[in-house]
Coordinates of N, CA and C in Angstrom, one line a residue:
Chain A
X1 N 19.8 19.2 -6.7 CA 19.3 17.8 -6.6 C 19.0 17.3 -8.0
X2 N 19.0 16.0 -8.0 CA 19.3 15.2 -9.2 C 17.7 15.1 -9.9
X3 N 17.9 15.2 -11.2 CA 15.9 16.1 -11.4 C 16.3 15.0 -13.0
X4 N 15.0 13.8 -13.1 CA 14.9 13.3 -14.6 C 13.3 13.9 -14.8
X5 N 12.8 14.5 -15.8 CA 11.5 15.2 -16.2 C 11.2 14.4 -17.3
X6 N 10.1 13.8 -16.8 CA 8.8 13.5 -18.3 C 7.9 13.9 -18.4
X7 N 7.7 14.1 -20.5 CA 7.2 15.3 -20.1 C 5.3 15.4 -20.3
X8 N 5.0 13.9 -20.1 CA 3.4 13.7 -19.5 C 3.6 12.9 -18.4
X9 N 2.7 13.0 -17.3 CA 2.5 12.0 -16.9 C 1.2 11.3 -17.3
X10 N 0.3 11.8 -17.5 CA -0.3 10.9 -18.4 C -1.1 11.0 -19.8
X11 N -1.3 9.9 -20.8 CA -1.5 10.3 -22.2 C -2.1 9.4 -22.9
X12 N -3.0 9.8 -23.6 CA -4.2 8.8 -24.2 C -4.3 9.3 -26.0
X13 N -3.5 8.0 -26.5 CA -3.5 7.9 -28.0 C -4.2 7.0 -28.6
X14 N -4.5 7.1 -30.2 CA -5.4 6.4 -30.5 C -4.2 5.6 -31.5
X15 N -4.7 4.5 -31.8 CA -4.0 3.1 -32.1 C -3.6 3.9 -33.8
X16 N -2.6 3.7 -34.2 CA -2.2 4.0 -35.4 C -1.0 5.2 -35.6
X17 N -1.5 5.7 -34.4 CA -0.9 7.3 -33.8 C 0.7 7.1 -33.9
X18 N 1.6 8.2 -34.3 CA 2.8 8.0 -34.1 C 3.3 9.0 -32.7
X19 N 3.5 8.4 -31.5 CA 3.7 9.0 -30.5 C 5.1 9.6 -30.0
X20 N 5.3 9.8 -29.2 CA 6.7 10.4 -28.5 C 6.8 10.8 -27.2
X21 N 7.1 9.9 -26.8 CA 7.6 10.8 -25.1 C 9.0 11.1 -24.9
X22 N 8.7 12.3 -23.8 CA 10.1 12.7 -24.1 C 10.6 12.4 -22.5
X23 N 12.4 12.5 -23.0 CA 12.6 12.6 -20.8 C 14.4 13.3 -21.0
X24 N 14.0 14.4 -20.1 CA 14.8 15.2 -19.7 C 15.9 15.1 -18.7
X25 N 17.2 15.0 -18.8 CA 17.8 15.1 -17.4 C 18.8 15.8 -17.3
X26 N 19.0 16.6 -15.7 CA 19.8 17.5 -15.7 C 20.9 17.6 -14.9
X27 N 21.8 16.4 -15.1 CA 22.8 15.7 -14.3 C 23.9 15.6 -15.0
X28 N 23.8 16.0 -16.2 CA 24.9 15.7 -17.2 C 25.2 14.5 -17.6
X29 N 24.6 13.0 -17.2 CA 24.7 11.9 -17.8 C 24.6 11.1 -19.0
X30 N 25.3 10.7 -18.7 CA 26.2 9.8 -20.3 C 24.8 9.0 -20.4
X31 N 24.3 8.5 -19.4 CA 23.7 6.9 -19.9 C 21.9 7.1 -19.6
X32 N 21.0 7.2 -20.3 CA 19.7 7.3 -20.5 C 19.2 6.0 -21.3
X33 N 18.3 5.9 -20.7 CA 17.3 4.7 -20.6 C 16.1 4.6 -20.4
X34 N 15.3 3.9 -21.3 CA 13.9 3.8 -21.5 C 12.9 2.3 -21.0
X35 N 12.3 2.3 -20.3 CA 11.7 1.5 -19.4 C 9.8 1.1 -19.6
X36 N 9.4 0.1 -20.3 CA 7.9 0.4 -19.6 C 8.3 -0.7 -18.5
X37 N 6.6 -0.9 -17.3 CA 6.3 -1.7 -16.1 C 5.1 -2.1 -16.6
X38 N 4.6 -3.3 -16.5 CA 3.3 -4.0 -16.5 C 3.3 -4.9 -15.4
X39 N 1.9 -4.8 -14.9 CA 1.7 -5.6 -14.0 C 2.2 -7.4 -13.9
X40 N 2.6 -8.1 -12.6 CA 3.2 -9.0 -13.3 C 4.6 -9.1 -14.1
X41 N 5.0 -8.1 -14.8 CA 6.1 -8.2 -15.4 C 7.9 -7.3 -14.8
X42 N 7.2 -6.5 -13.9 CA 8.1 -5.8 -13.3 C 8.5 -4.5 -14.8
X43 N 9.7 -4.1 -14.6 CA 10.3 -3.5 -15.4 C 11.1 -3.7 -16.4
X44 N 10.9 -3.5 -17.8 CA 11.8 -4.3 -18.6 C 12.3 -2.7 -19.9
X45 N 13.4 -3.0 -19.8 CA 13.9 -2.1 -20.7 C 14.0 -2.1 -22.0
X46 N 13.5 -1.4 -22.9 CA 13.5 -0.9 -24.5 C 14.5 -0.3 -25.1
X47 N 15.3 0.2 -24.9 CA 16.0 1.1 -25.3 C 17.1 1.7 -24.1
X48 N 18.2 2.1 -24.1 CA 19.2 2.7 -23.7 C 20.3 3.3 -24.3
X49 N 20.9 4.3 -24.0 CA 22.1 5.2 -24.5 C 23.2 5.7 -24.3
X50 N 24.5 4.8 -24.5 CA 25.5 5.4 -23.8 C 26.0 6.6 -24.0
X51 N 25.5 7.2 -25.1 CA 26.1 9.0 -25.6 C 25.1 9.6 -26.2
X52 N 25.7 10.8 -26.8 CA 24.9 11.4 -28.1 C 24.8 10.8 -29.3
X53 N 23.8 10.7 -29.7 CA 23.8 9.9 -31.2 C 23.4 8.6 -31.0
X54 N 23.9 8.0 -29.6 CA 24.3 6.3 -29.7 C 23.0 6.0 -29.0
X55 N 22.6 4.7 -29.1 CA 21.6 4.0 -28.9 C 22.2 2.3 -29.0
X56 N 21.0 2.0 -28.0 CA 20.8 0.0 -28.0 C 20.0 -0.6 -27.7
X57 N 19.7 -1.4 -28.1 CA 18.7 -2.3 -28.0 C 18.2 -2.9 -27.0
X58 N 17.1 -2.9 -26.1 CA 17.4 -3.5 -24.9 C 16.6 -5.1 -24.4
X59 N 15.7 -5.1 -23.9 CA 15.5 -6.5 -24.2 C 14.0 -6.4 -25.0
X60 N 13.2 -5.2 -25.0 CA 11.6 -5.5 -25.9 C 11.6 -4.1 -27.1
X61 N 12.4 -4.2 -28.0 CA 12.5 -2.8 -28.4 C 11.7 -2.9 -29.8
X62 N 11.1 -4.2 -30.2 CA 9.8 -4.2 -31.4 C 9.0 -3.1 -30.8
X63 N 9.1 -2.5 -32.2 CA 7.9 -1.2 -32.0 C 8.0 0.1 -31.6
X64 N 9.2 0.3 -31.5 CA 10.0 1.2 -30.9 C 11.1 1.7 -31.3
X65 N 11.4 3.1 -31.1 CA 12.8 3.9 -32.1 C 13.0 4.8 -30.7
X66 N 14.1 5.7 -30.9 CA 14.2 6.1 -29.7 C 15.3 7.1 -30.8
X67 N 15.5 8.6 -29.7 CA 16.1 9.9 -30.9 C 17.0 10.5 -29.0
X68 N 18.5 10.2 -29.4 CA 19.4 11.0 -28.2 C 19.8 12.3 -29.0
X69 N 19.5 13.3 -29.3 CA 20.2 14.4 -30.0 C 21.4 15.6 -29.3
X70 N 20.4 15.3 -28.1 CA 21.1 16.4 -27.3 C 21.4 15.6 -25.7
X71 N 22.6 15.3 -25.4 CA 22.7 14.9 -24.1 C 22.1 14.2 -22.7
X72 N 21.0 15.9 -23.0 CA 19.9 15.8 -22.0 C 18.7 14.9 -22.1
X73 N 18.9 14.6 -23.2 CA 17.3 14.6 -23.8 C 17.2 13.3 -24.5
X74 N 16.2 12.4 -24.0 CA 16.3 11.2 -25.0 C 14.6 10.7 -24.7
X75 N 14.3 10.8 -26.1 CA 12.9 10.4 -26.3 C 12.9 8.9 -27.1
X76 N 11.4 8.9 -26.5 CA 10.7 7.3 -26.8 C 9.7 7.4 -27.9
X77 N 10.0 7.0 -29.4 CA 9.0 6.8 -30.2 C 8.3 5.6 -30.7
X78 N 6.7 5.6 -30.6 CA 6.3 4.5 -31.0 C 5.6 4.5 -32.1
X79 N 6.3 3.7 -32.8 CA 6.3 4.7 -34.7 C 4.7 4.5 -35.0
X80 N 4.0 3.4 -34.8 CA 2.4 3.1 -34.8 C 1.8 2.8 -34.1
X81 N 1.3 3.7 -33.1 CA 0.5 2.9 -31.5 C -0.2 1.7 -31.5
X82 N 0.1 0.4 -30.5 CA -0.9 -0.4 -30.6 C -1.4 -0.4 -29.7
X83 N -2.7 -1.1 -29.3 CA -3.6 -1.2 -27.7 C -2.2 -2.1 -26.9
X84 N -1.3 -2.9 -27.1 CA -0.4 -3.8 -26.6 C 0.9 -2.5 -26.1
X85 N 1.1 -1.9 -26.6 CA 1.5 -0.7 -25.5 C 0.8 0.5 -24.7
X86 N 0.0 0.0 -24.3 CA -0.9 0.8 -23.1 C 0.0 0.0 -22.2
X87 N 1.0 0.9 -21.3 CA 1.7 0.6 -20.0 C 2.3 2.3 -19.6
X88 N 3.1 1.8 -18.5 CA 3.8 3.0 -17.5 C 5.2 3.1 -18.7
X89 N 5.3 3.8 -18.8 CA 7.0 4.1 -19.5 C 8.1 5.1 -18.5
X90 N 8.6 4.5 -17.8 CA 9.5 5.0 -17.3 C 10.8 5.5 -18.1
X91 N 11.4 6.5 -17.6 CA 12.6 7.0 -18.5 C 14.1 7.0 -16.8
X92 N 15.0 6.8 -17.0 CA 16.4 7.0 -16.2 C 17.5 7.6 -16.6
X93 N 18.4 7.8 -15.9 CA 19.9 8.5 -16.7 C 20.6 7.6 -15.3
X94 N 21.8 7.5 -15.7 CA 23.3 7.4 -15.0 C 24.4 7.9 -15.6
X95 N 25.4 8.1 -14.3 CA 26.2 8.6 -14.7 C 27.4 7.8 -15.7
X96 N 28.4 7.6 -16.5 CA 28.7 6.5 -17.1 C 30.1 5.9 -15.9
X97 N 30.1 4.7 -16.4 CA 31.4 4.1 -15.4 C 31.4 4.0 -14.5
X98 N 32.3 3.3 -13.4 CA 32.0 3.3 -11.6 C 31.1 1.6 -11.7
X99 N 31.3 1.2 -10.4 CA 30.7 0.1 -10.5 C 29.2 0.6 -9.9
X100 N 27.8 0.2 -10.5 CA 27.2 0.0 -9.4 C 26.2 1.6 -9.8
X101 N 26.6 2.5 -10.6 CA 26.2 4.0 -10.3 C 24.3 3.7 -9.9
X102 N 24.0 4.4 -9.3 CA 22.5 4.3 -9.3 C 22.0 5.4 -10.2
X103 N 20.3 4.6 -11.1 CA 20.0 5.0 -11.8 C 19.1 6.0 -10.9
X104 N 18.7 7.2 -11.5 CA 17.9 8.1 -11.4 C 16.4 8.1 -12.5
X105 N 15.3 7.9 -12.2 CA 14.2 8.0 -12.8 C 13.3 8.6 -12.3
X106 N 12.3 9.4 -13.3 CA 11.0 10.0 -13.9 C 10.1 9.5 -12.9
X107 N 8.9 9.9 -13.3 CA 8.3 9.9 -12.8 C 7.0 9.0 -13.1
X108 N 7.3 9.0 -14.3 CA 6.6 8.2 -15.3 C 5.7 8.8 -15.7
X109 N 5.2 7.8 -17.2 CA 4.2 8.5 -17.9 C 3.1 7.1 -18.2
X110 N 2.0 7.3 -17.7 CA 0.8 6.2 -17.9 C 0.4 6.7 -19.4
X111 N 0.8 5.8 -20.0 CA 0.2 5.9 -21.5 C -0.7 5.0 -22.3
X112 N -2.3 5.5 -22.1 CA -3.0 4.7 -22.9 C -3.3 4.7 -24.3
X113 N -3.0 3.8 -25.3 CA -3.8 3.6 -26.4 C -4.8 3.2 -26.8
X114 N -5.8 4.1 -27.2 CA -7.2 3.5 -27.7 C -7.8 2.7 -29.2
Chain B
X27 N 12.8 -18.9 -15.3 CA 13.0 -18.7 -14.5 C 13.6 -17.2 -14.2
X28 N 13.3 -16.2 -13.7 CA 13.3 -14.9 -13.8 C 15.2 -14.9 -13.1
X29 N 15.9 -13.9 -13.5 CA 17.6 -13.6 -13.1 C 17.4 -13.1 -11.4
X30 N 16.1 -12.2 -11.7 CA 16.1 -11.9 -10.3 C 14.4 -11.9 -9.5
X31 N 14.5 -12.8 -8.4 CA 13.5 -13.1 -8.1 C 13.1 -12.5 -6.5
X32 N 11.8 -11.8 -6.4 CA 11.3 -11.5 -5.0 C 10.9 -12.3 -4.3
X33 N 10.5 -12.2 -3.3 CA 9.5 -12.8 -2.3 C 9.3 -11.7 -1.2
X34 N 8.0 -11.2 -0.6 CA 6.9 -12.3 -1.0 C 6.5 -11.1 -2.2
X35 N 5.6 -11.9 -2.8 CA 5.1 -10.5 -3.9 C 3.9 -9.7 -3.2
X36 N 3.6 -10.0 -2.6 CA 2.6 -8.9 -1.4 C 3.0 -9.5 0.0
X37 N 3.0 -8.2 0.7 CA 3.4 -8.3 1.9 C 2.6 -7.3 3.0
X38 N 0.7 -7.6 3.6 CA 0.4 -6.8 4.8 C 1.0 -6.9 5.6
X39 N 1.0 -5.9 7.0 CA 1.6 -5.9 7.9 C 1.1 -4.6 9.0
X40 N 1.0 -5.1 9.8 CA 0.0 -3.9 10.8 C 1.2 -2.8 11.2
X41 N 0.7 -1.7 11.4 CA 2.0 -0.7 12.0 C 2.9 -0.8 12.9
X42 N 3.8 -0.9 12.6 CA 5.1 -0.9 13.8 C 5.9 -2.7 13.8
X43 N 5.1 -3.5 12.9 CA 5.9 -4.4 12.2 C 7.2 -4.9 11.8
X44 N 8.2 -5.6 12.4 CA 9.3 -5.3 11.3 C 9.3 -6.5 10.2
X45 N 9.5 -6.0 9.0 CA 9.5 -6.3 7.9 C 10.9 -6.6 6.6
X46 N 10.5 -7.7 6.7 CA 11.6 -8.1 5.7 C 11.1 -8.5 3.9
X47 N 11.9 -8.4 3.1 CA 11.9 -8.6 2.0 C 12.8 -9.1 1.4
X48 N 12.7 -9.9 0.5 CA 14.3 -10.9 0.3 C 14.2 -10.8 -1.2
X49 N 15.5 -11.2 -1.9 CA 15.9 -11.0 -3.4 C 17.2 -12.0 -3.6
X50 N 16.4 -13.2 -4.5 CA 17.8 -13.7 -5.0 C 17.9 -13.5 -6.3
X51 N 19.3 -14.1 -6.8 CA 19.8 -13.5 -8.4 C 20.5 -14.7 -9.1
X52 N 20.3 -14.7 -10.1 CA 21.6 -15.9 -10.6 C 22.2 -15.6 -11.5
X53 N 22.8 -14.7 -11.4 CA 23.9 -13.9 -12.4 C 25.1 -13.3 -11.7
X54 N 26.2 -12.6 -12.0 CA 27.2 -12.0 -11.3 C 26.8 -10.8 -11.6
X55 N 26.8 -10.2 -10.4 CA 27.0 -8.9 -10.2 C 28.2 -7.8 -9.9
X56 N 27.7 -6.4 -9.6 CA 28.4 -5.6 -9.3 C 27.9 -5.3 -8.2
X57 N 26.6 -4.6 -8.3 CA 25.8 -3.9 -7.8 C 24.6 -4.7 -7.2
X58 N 24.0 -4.2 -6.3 CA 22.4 -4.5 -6.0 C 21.9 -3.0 -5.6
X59 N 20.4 -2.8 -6.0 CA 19.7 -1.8 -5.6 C 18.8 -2.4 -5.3
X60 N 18.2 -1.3 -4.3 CA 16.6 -1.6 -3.7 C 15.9 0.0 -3.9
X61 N 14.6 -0.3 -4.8 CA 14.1 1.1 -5.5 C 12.6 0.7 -4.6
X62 N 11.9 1.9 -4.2 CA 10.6 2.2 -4.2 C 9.9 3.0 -4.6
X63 N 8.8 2.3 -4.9 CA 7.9 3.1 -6.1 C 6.7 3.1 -5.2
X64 N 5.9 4.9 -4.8 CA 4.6 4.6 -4.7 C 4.1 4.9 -5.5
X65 N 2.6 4.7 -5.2 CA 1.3 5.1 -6.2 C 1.7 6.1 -7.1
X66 N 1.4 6.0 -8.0 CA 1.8 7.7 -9.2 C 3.0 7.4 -9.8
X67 N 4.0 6.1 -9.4 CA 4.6 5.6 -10.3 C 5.9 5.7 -9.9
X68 N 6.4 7.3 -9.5 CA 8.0 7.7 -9.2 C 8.6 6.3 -8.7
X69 N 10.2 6.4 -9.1 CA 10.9 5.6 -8.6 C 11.9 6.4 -7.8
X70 N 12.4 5.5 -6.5 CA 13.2 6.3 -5.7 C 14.5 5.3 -5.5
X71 N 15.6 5.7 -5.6 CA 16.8 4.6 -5.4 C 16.7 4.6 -3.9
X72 N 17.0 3.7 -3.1 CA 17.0 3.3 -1.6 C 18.3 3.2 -1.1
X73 N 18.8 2.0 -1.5 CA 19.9 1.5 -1.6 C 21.2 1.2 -2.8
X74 N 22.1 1.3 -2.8 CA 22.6 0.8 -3.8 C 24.1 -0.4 -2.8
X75 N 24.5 -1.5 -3.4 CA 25.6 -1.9 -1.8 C 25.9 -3.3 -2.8
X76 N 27.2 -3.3 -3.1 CA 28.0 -4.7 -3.3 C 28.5 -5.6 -2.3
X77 N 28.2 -5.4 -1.3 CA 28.7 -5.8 0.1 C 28.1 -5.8 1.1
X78 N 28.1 -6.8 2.5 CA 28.1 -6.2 3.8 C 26.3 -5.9 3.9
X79 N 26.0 -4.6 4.5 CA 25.1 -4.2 5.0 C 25.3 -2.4 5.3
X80 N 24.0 -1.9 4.5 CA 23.8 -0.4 4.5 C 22.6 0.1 5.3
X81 N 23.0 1.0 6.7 CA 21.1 1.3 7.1 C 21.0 2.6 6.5
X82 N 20.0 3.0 6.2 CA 19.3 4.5 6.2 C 17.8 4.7 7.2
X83 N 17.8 5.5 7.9 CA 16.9 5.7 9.3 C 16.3 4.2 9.9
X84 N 15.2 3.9 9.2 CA 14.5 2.8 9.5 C 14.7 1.5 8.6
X85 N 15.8 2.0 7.3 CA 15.8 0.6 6.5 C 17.4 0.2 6.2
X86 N 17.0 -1.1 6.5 CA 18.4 -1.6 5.8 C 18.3 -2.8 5.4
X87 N 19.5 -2.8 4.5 CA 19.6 -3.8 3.3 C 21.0 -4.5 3.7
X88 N 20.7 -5.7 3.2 CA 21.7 -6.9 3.4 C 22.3 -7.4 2.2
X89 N 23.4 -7.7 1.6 CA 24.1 -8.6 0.9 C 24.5 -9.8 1.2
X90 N 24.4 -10.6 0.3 CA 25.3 -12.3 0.3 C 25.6 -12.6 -0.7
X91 N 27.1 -12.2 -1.4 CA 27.2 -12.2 -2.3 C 27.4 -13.4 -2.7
X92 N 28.0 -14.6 -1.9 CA 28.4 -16.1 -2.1 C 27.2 -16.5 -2.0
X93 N 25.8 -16.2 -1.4 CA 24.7 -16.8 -1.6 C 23.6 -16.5 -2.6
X94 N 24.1 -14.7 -3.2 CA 23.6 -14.3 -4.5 C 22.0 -14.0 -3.3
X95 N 22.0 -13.5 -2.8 CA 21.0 -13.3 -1.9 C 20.9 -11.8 -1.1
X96 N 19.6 -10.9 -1.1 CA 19.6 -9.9 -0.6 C 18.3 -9.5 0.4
X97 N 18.6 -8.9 1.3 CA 17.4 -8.9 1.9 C 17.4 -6.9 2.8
X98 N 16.0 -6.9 2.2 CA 15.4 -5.3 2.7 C 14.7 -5.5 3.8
X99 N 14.9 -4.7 5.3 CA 14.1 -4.6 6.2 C 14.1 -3.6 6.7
X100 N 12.5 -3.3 6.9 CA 11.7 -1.9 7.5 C 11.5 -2.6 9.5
X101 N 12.3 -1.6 10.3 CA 11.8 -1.8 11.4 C 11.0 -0.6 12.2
X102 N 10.0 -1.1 12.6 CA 8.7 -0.1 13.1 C 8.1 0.1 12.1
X103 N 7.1 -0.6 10.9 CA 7.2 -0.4 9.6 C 5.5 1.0 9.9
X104 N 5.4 1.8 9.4 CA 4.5 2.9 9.4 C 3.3 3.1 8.0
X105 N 2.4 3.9 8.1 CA 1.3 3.2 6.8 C 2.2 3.8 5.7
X106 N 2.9 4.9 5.8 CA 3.5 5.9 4.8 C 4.9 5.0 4.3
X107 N 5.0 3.8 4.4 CA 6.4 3.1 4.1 C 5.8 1.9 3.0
X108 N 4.3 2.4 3.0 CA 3.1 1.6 1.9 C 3.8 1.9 0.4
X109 N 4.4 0.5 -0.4 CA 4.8 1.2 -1.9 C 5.0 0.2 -2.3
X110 N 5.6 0.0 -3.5 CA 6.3 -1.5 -4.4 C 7.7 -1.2 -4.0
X111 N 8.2 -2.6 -3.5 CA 10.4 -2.5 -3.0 C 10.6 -3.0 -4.6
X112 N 11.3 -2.7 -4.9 CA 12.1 -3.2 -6.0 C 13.6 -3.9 -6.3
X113 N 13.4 -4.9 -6.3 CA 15.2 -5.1 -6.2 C 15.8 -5.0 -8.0
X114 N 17.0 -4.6 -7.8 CA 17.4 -4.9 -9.6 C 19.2 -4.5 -9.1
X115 N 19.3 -5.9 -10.2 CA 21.1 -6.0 -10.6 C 21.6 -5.5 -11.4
X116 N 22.8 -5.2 -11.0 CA 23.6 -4.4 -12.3 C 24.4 -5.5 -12.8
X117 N 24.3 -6.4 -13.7 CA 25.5 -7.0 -13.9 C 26.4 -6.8 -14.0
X118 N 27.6 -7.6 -14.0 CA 29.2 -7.5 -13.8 C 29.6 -6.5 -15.2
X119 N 28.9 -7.3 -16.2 CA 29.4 -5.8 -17.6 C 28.4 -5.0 -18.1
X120 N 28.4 -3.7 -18.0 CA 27.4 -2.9 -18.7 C 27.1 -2.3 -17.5
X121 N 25.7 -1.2 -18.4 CA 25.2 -0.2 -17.3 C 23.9 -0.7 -17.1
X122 N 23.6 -1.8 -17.5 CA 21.7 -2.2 -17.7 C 21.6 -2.8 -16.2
X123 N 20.1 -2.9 -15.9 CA 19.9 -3.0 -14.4 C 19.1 -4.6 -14.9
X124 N 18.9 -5.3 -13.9 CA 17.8 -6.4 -14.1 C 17.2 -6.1 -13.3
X125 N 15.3 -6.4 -13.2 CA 15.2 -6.0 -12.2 C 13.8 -7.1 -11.8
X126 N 13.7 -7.2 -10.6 CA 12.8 -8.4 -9.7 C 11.1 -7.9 -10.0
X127 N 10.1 -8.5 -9.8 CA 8.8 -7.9 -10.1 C 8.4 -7.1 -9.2
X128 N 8.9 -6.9 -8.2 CA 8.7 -5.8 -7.2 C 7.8 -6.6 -6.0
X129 N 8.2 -6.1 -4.7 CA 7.1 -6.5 -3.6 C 6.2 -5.4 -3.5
X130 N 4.8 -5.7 -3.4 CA 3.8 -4.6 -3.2 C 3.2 -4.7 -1.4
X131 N 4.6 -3.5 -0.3 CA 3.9 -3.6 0.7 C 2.6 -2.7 1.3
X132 N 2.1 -3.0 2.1 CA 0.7 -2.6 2.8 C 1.1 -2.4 4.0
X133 N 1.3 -1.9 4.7 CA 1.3 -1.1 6.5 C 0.2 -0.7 6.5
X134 N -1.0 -1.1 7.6 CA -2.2 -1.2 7.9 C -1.9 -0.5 9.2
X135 N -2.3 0.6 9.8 CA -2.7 1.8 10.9 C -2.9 0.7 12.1

């Protein structure tokens, strides 16, 4: 069965902090993608990756770096925590190509900054 | 003006209810999904459908692709069917989803 792992679900950092979430997937997928949700705002994407190495920008990615090294594995760094990212950070993978593939996501991670 | 918009954004409804949920878009698509999320966050893909009409047990989803219009319905809706629906578009190029603010339903016993 199709399994994406992150690897808090929840995590309380103090403002200045250089953080990292990570998210794991074990599908062999090309395409990994980084997500927070705020209330009101639905889901909006930061970051996405069509390969190893590669990365893009997605529509809120101030404040944010993101590291694909290995396939599986593509983490969310927030190089200096502010109180303005205290949200849910969802992580996804798909498969690449095909119209339509559906995304697979985590489980999420509630991340507060203090 | 949001690409893709829900209604209603809350939706009670006593047990055994049937229940609809609707999603329009104004972009071209490929794809439409319908994702639910309960409490604790997880997301679950539901549906995925460029066309026509998909059921799975108690739910099915509708397309209109000439009217850019989608709609999810729960029939006999149960407290355990309680979660946020999510609708999101795949547009026509790329892998990125768009996605609606979610409906937050309540099935009340």
């Amino acid at each position: 069965d199709v399994k994406v792992t992150q690897s808090s679900r929840y995590l309380v950092k103090r403002t200045g902090e250089k953080v990292f979430l990570e998210c794991v997937q074990d599908m062999d997928h090309e395409n990994m993608f980084w997500y927070r949700q705020d209330p009101g705002l639905g889901l909006r994407l930061i970051y996405f990756s069509y390969d190893v190495k590669m990365k893009e920008k997605g529509d809120i990615p101030e404040g944010y770096s993101v590291s694909r090294e290995k396939k599986e594995r593509f983490s969310l760094i927030l190089e200096s925590a502010s109180t303005n990212q205290t949200s849910m950070y969802l992580c996804a993978s798909s498969p690449q190509g095909g119209q339509g593939q559906p995304q697979h996501f985590g489980d999420g991670t509630r991340l507060s900054i203090l | 003006k949001n690409e893709v918009e829900q209604s209603p954004q809350n939706l009670t409804a006593q047990e055994g209810e049937f229940i609809t949920i609707n999603c329009s878009y104004s972009v071209g698509i490929s794809a439409l999904h319908w994702l639910q999320q309960h409490p604790g966050g997880g997301i679950v893909s539901l549906f995925m459908l460029s066309s026509g009409k998909k059921k799975h047990g108690r739910l099915i989803a509708t397309i209109n692709i000439q009217e850019k219009h989608s709609s999810l319905h729960i029939t006999a809706s149960h407290p355990r069917d309680s979660a946020v629906y999510i609708c999101a578009v795949k547009e026509t190029s790329g892998s990125r989803l768009t996605f609606g603010e979610g409906t937050q339903l309540t099935v009340n016993p």
